[in-house]
PDB file of C-alpha atoms in Angstrom:
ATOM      1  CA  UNK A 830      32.597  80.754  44.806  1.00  0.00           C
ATOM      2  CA  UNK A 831      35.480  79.035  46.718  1.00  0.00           C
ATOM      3  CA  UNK A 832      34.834  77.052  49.645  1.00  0.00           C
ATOM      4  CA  UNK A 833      37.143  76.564  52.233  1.00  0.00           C
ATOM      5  CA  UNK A 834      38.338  72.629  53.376  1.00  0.00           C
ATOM      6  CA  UNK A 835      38.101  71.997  57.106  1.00  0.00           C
ATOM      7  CA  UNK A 836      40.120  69.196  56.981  1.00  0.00           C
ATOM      8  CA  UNK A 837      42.890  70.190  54.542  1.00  0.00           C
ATOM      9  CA  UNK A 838      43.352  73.839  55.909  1.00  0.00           C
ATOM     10  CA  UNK A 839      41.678  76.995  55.052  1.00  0.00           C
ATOM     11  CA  UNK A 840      43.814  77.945  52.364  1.00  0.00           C
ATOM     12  CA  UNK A 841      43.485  75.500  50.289  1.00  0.00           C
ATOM     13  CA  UNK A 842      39.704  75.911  48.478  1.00  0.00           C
ATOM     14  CA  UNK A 843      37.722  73.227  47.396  1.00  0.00           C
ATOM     15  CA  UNK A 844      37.639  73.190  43.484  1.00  0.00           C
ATOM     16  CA  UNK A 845      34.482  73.798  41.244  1.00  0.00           C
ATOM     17  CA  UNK A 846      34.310  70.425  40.238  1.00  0.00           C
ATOM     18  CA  UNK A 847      34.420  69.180  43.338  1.00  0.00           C
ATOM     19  CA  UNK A 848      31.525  71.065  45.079  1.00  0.00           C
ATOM     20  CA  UNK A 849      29.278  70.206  42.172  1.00  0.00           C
ATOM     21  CA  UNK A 850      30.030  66.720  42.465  1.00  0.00           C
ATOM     22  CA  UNK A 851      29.108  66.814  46.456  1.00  0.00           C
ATOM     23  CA  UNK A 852      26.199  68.332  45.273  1.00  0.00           C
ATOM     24  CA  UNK A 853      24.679  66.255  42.691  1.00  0.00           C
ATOM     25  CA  UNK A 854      25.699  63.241  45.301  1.00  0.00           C
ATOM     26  CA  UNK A 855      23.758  64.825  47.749  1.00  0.00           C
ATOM     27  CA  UNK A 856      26.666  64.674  50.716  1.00  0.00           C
ATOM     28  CA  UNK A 857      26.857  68.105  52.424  1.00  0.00           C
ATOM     29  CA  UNK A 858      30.481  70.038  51.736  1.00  0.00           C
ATOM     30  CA  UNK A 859      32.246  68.504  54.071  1.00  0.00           C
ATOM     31  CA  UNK A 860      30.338  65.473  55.085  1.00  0.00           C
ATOM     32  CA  UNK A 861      31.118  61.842  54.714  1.00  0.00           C
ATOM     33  CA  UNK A 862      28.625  59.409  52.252  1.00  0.00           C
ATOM     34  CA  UNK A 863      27.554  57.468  54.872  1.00  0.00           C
ATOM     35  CA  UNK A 864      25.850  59.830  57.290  1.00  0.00           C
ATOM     36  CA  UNK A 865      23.296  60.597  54.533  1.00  0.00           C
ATOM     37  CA  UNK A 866      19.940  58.819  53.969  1.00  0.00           C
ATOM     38  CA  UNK A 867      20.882  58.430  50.159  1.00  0.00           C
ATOM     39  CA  UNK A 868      16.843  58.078  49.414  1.00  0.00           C
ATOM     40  CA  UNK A 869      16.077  61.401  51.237  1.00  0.00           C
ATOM     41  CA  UNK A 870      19.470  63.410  50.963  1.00  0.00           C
ATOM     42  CA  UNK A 871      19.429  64.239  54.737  1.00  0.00           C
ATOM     43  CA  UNK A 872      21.857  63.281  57.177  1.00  0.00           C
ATOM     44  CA  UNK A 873      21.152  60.449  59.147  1.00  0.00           C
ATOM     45  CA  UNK A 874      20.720  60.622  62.928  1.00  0.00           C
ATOM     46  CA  UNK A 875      23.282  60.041  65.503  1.00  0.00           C
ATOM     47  CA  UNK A 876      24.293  56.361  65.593  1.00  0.00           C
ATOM     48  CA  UNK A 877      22.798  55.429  62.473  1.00  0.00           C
ATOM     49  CA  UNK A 878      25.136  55.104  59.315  1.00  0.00           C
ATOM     50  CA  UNK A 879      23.955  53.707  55.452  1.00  0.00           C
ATOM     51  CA  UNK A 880      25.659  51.097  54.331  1.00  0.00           C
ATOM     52  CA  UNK A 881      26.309  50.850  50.596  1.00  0.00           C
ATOM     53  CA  UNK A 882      28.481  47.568  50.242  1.00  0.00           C
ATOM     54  CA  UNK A 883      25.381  45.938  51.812  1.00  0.00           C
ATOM     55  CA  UNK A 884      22.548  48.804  50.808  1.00  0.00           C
ATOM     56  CA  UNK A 885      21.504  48.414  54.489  1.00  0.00           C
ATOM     57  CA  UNK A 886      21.249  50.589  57.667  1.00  0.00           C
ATOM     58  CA  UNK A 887      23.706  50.230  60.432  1.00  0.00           C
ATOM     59  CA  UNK A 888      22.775  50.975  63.581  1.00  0.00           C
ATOM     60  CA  UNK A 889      25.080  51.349  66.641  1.00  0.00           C
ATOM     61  CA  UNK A 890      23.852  50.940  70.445  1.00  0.00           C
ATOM     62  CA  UNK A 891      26.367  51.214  73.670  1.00  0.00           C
ATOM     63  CA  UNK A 892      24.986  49.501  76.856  1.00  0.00           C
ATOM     64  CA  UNK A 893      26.671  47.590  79.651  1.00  0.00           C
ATOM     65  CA  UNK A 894      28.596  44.085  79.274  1.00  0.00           C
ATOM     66  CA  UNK A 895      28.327  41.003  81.137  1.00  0.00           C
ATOM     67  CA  UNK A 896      31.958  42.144  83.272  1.00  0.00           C
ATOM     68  CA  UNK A 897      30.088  45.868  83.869  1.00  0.00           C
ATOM     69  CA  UNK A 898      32.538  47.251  80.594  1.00  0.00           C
ATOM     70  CA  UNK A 899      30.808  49.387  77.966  1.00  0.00           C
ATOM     71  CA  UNK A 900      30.056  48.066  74.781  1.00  0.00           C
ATOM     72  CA  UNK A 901      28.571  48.525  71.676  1.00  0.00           C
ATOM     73  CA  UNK A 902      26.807  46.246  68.911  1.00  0.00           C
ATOM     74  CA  UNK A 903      26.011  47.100  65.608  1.00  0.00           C
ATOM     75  CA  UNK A 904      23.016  45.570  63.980  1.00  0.00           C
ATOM     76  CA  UNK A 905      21.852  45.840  59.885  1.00  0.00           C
ATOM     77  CA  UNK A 906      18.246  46.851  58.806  1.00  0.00           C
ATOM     78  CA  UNK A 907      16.058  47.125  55.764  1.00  0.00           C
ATOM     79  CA  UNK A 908      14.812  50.939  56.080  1.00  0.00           C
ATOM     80  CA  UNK A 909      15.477  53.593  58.075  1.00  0.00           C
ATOM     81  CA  UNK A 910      12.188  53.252  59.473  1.00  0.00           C
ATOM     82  CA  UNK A 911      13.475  50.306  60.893  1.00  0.00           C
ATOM     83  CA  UNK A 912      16.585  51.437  62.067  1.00  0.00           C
ATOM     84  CA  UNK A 913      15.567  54.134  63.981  1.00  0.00           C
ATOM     85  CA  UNK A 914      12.727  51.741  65.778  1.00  0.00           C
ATOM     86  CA  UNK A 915      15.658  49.594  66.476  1.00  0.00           C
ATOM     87  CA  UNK A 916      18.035  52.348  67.859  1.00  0.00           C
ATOM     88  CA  UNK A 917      14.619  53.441  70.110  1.00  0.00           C
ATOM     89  CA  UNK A 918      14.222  50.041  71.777  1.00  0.00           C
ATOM     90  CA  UNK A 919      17.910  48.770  71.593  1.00  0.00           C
ATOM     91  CA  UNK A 920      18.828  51.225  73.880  1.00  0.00           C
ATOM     92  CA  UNK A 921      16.571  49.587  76.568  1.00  0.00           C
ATOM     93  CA  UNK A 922      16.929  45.939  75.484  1.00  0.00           C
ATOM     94  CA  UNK A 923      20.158  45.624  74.052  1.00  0.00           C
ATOM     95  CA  UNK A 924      22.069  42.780  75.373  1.00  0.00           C
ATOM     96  CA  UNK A 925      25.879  42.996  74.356  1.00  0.00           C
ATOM     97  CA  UNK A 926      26.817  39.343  74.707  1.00  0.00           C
ATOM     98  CA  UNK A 927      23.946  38.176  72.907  1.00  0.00           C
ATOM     99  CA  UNK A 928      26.349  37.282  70.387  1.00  0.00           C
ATOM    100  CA  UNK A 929      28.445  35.388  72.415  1.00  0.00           C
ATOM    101  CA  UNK A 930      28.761  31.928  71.147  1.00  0.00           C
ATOM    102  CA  UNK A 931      27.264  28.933  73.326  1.00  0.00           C
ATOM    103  CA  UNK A 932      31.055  27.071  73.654  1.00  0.00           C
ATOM    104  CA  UNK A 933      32.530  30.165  74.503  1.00  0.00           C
ATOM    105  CA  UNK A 934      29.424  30.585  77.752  1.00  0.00           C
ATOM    106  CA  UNK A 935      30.034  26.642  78.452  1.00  0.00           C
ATOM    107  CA  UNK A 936      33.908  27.124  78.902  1.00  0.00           C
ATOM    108  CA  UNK A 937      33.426  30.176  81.220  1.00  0.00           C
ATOM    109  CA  UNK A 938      29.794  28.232  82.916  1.00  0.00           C
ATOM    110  CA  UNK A 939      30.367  24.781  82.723  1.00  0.00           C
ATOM    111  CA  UNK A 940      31.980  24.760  86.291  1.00  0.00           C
ATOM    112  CA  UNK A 941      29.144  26.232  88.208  1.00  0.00           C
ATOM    113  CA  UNK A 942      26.494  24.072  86.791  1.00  0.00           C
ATOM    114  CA  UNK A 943      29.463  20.860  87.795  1.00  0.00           C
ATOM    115  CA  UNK A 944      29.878  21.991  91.614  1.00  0.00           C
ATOM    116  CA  UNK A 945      25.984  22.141  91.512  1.00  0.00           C
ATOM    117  CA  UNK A 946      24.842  18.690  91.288  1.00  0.00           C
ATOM    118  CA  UNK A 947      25.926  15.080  91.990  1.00  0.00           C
ATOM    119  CA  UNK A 948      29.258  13.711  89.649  1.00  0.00           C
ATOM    120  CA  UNK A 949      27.107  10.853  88.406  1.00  0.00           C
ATOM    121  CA  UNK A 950      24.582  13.683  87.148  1.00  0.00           C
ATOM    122  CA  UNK A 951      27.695  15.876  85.943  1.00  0.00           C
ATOM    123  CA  UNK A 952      28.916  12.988  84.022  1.00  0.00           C
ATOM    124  CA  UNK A 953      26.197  12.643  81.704  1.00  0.00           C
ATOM    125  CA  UNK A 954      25.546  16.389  81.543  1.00  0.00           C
ATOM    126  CA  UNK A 955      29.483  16.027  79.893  1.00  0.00           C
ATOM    127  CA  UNK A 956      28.358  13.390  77.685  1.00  0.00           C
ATOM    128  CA  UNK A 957      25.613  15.078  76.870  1.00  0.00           C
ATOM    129  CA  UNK A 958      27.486  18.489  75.840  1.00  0.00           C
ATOM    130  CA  UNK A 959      29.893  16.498  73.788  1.00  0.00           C
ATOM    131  CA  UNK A 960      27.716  14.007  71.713  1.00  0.00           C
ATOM    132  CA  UNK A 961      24.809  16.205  71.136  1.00  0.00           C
ATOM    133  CA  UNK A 962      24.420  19.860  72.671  1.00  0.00           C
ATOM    134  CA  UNK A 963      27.596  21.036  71.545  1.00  0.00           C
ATOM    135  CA  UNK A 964      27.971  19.573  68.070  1.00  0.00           C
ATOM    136  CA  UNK A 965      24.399  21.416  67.055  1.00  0.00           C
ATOM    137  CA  UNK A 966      24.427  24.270  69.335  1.00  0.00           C
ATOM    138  CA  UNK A 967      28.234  24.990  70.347  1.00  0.00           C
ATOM    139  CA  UNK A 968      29.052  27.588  67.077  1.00  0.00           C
ATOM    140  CA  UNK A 969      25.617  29.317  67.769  1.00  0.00           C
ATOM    141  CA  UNK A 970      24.830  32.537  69.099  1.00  0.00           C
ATOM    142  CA  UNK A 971      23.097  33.402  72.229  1.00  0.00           C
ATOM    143  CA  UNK A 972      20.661  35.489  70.752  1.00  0.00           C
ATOM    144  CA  UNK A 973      20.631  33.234  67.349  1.00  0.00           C
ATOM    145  CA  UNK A 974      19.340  30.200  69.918  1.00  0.00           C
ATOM    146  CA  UNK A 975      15.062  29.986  68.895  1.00  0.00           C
ATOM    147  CA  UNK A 976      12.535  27.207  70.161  1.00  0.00           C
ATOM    148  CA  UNK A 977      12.253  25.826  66.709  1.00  0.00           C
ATOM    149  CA  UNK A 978      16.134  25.595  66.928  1.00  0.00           C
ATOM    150  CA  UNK A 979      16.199  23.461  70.121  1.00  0.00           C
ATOM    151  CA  UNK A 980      12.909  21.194  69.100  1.00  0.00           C
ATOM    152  CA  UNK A 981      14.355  20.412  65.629  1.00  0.00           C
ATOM    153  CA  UNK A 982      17.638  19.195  67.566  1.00  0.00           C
ATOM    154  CA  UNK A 983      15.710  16.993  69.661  1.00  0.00           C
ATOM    155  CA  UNK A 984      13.755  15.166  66.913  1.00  0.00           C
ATOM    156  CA  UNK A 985      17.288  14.816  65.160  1.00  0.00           C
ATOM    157  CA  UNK A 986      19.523  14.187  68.173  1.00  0.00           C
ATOM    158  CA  UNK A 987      20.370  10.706  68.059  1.00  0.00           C
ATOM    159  CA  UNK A 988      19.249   8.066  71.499  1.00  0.00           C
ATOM    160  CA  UNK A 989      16.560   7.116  73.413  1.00  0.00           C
ATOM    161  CA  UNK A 990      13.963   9.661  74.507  1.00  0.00           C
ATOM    162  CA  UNK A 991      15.963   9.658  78.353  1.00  0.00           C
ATOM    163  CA  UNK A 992      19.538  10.317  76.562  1.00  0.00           C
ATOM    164  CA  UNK A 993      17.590  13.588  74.394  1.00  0.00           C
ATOM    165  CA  UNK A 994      16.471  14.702  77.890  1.00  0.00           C
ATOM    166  CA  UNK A 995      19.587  14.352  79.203  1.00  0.00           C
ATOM    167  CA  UNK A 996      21.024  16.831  76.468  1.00  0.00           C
ATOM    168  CA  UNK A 997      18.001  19.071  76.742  1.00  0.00           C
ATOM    169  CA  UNK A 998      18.568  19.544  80.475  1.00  0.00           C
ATOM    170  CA  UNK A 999      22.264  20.369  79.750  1.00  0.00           C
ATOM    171  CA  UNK A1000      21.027  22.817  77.076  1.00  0.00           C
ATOM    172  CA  UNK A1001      18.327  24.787  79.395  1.00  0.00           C
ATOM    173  CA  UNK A1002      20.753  24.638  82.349  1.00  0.00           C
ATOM    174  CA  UNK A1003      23.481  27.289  80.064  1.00  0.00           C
ATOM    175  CA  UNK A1004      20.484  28.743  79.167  1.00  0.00           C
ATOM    176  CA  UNK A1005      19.529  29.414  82.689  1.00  0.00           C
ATOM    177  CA  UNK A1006      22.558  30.893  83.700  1.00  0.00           C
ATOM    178  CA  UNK A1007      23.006  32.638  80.283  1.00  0.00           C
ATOM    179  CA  UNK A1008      19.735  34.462  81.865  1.00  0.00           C
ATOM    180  CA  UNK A1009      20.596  35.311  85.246  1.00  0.00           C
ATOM    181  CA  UNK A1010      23.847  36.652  84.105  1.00  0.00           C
ATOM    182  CA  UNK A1011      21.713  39.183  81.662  1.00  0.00           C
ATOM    183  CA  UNK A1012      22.920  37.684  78.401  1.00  0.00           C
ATOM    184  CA  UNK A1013      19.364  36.557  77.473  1.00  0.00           C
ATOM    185  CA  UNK A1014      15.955  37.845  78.389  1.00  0.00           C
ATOM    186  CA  UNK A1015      14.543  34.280  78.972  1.00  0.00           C
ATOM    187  CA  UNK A1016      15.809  30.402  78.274  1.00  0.00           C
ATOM    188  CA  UNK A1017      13.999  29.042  75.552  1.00  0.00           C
ATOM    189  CA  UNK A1018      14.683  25.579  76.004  1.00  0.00           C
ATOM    190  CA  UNK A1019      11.916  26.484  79.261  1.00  0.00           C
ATOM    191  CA  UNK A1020       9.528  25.988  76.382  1.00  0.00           C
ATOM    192  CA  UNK A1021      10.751  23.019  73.963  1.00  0.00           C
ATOM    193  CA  UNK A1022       8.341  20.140  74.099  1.00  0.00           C
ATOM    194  CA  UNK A1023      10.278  17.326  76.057  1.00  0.00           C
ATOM    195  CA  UNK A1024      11.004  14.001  74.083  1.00  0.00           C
ATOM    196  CA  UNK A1025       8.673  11.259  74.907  1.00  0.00           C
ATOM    197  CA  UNK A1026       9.187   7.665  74.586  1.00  0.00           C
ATOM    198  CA  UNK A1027       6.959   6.668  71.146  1.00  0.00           C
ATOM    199  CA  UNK A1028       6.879   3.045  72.262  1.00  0.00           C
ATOM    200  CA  UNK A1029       3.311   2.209  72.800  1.00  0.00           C
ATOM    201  CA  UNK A1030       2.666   1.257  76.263  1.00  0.00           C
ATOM    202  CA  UNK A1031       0.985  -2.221  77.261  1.00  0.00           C
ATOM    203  CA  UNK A1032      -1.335  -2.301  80.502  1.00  0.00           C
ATOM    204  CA  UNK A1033       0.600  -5.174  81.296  1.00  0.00           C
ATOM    205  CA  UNK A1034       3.607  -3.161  81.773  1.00  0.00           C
ATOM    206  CA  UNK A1035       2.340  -1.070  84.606  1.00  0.00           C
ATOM    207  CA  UNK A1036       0.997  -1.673  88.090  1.00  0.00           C
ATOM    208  CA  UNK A1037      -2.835  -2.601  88.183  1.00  0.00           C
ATOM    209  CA  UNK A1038      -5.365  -0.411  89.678  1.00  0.00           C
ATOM    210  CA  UNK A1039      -7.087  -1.088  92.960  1.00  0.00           C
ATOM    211  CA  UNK A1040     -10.211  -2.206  91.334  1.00  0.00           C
ATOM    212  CA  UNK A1041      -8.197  -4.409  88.730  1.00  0.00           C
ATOM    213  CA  UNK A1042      -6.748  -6.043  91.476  1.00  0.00           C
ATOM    214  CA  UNK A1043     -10.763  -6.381  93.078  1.00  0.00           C
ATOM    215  CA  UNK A1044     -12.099  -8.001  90.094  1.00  0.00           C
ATOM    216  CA  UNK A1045      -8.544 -10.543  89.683  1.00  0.00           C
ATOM    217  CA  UNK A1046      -8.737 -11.968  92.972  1.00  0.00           C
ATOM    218  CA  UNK A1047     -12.702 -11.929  92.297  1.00  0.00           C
ATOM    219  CA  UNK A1048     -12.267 -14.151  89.864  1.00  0.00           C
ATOM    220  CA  UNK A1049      -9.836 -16.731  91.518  1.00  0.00           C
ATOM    221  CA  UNK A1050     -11.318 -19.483  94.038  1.00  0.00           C
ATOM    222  CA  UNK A1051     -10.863 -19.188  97.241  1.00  0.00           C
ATOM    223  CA  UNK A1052      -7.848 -21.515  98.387  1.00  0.00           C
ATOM    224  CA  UNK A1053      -4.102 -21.672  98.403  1.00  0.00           C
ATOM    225  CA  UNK A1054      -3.800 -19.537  94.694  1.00  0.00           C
ATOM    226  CA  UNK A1055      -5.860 -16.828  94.994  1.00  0.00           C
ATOM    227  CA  UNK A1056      -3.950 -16.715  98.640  1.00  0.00           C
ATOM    228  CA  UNK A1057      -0.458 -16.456  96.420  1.00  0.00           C
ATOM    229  CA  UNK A1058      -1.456 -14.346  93.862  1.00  0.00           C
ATOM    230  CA  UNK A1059      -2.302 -11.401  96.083  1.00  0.00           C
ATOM    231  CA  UNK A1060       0.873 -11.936  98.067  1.00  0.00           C
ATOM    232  CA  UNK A1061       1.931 -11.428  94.713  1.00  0.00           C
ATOM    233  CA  UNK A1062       0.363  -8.199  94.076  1.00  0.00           C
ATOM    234  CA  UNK A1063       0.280  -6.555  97.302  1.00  0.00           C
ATOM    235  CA  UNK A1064       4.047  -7.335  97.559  1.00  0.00           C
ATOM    236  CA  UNK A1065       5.255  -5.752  94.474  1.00  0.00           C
ATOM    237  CA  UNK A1066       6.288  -8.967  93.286  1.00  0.00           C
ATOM    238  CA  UNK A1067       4.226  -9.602  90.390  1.00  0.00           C
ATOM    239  CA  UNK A1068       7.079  -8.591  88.482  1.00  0.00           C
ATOM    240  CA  UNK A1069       8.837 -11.572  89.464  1.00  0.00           C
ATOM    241  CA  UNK A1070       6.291 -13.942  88.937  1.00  0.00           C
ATOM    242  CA  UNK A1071       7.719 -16.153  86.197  1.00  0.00           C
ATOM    243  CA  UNK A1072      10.982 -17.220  88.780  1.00  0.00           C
ATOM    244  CA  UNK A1073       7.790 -18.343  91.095  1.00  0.00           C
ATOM    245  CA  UNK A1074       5.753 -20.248  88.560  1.00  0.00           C
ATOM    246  CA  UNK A1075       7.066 -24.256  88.294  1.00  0.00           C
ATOM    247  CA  UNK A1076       8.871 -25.315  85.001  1.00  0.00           C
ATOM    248  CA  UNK A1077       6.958 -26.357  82.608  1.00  0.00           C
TER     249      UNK A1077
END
């Protein structure tokens, strides 16, 4: 029974051996390998291909770009099952320059978050991109970026708990914009647990409390010292103490 090629012409019919191989591959007369679910034998829906270099599903979803152009990004799954949940949702949540890389945001950002605060506060936001953010984020992905990312970097990032912050407040602050220009949903650096200074604090290091200062002067005489220790401590001079006190 001949059938007739629609791509080479319809007078050229398809050999025997050809249409039984199509058939025992299960790819309709005519059809391409990769529109068919090879597990089911039925074509695949529209903007869903199989993959068989990577024996995955490759889905395709068009939305709108960060400049207003239309583009599309192609993502790999498992099953088809997944695939077609992905295709459902994608077309709602799909964010084209997720996969924009964080350098690439920071060359095209960097000089609105720099007209937006003080050059003192711009230069350590630079040294901050250079010696820490960039190195360990810079190559990433948008969309690759996860908490766990950003609060591994901080525990590895190298300085005191001030210079991490520093590089953590550069981080969120692409982040931000990344999110008010539509590339991400949300910043996740919002949620990274801030670096804390591990040194353990001595009460002598800090201010004393109104009743501490009660029960000190309580406990001097009344005279000429207890009269220059609370000049000391209602002056915020206490600090300063040892330039007061008399060699020894």
């Amino acid at each position: 029974m001949p059938f007739l090629d629609a791509h080479m012409g319809k007078h050229m019919p398809w050999k025997a051996s050809t249409i039984d191989a199509f058939l025992e591959s299960g790819v309709p007369v005519g059809g391409r390998s990769e529109r068919v679910d090879p597990k089911t034998r039925r074509s695949l829906p529209e903007g869903i291909r199989y993959r068989a270099d990577r024996n995955e599903y490759q889905v395709r979803v068009r939305a709108t770009g960060l400049n207003g152009e239309d583009r599309e990004r192609s993502f790999l799954m498992d099953t088809l099952a997944e695939a077609k949940k992905l295709r459902s949702e994608a077309r709602k949540q799909v964010r084209p320059d997720g996969a924009m890389s964080l350098n690439a945001w920071h060359a095209r950002y960097w000089p609105t978050i720099e007209s937006g605060v003080r050059p003192a506060t711009a230069r350590g936001y630079d040294i901050a991109w250079r010696r820490r953010v960039k190195p360990w984020f810079g190559h990433r992905k948008f969309e690759a970026i996860t908490i766990g990312d950003i609060e591994q970097a901080i525990a590895e990032w190298d300085g005191t708990a001030s210079t991490r912050n520093d590089a953590l407040s550069m981080l969120s602050r692409l982040l931000d914009g990344a999110a008010r220009a539509g590339i991400l949903e949300a910043n996740p650096a919002r949620l990274a647990r801030r670096p804390k200074d591990g040194r353990a604090r001595s009460f002598r290091s800090r201010a004393p409390t109104a009743d501490e200062v009660t029960a000190m002067l309580a406990a001097v005489e009344e005279g000429p010292y207890r009269a220059y220790l609370a000049a000391l401590v209602y002056t915020g001079d206490a600090c300063r103490r040892a330039e007061r006190s008399p060699s020894r």
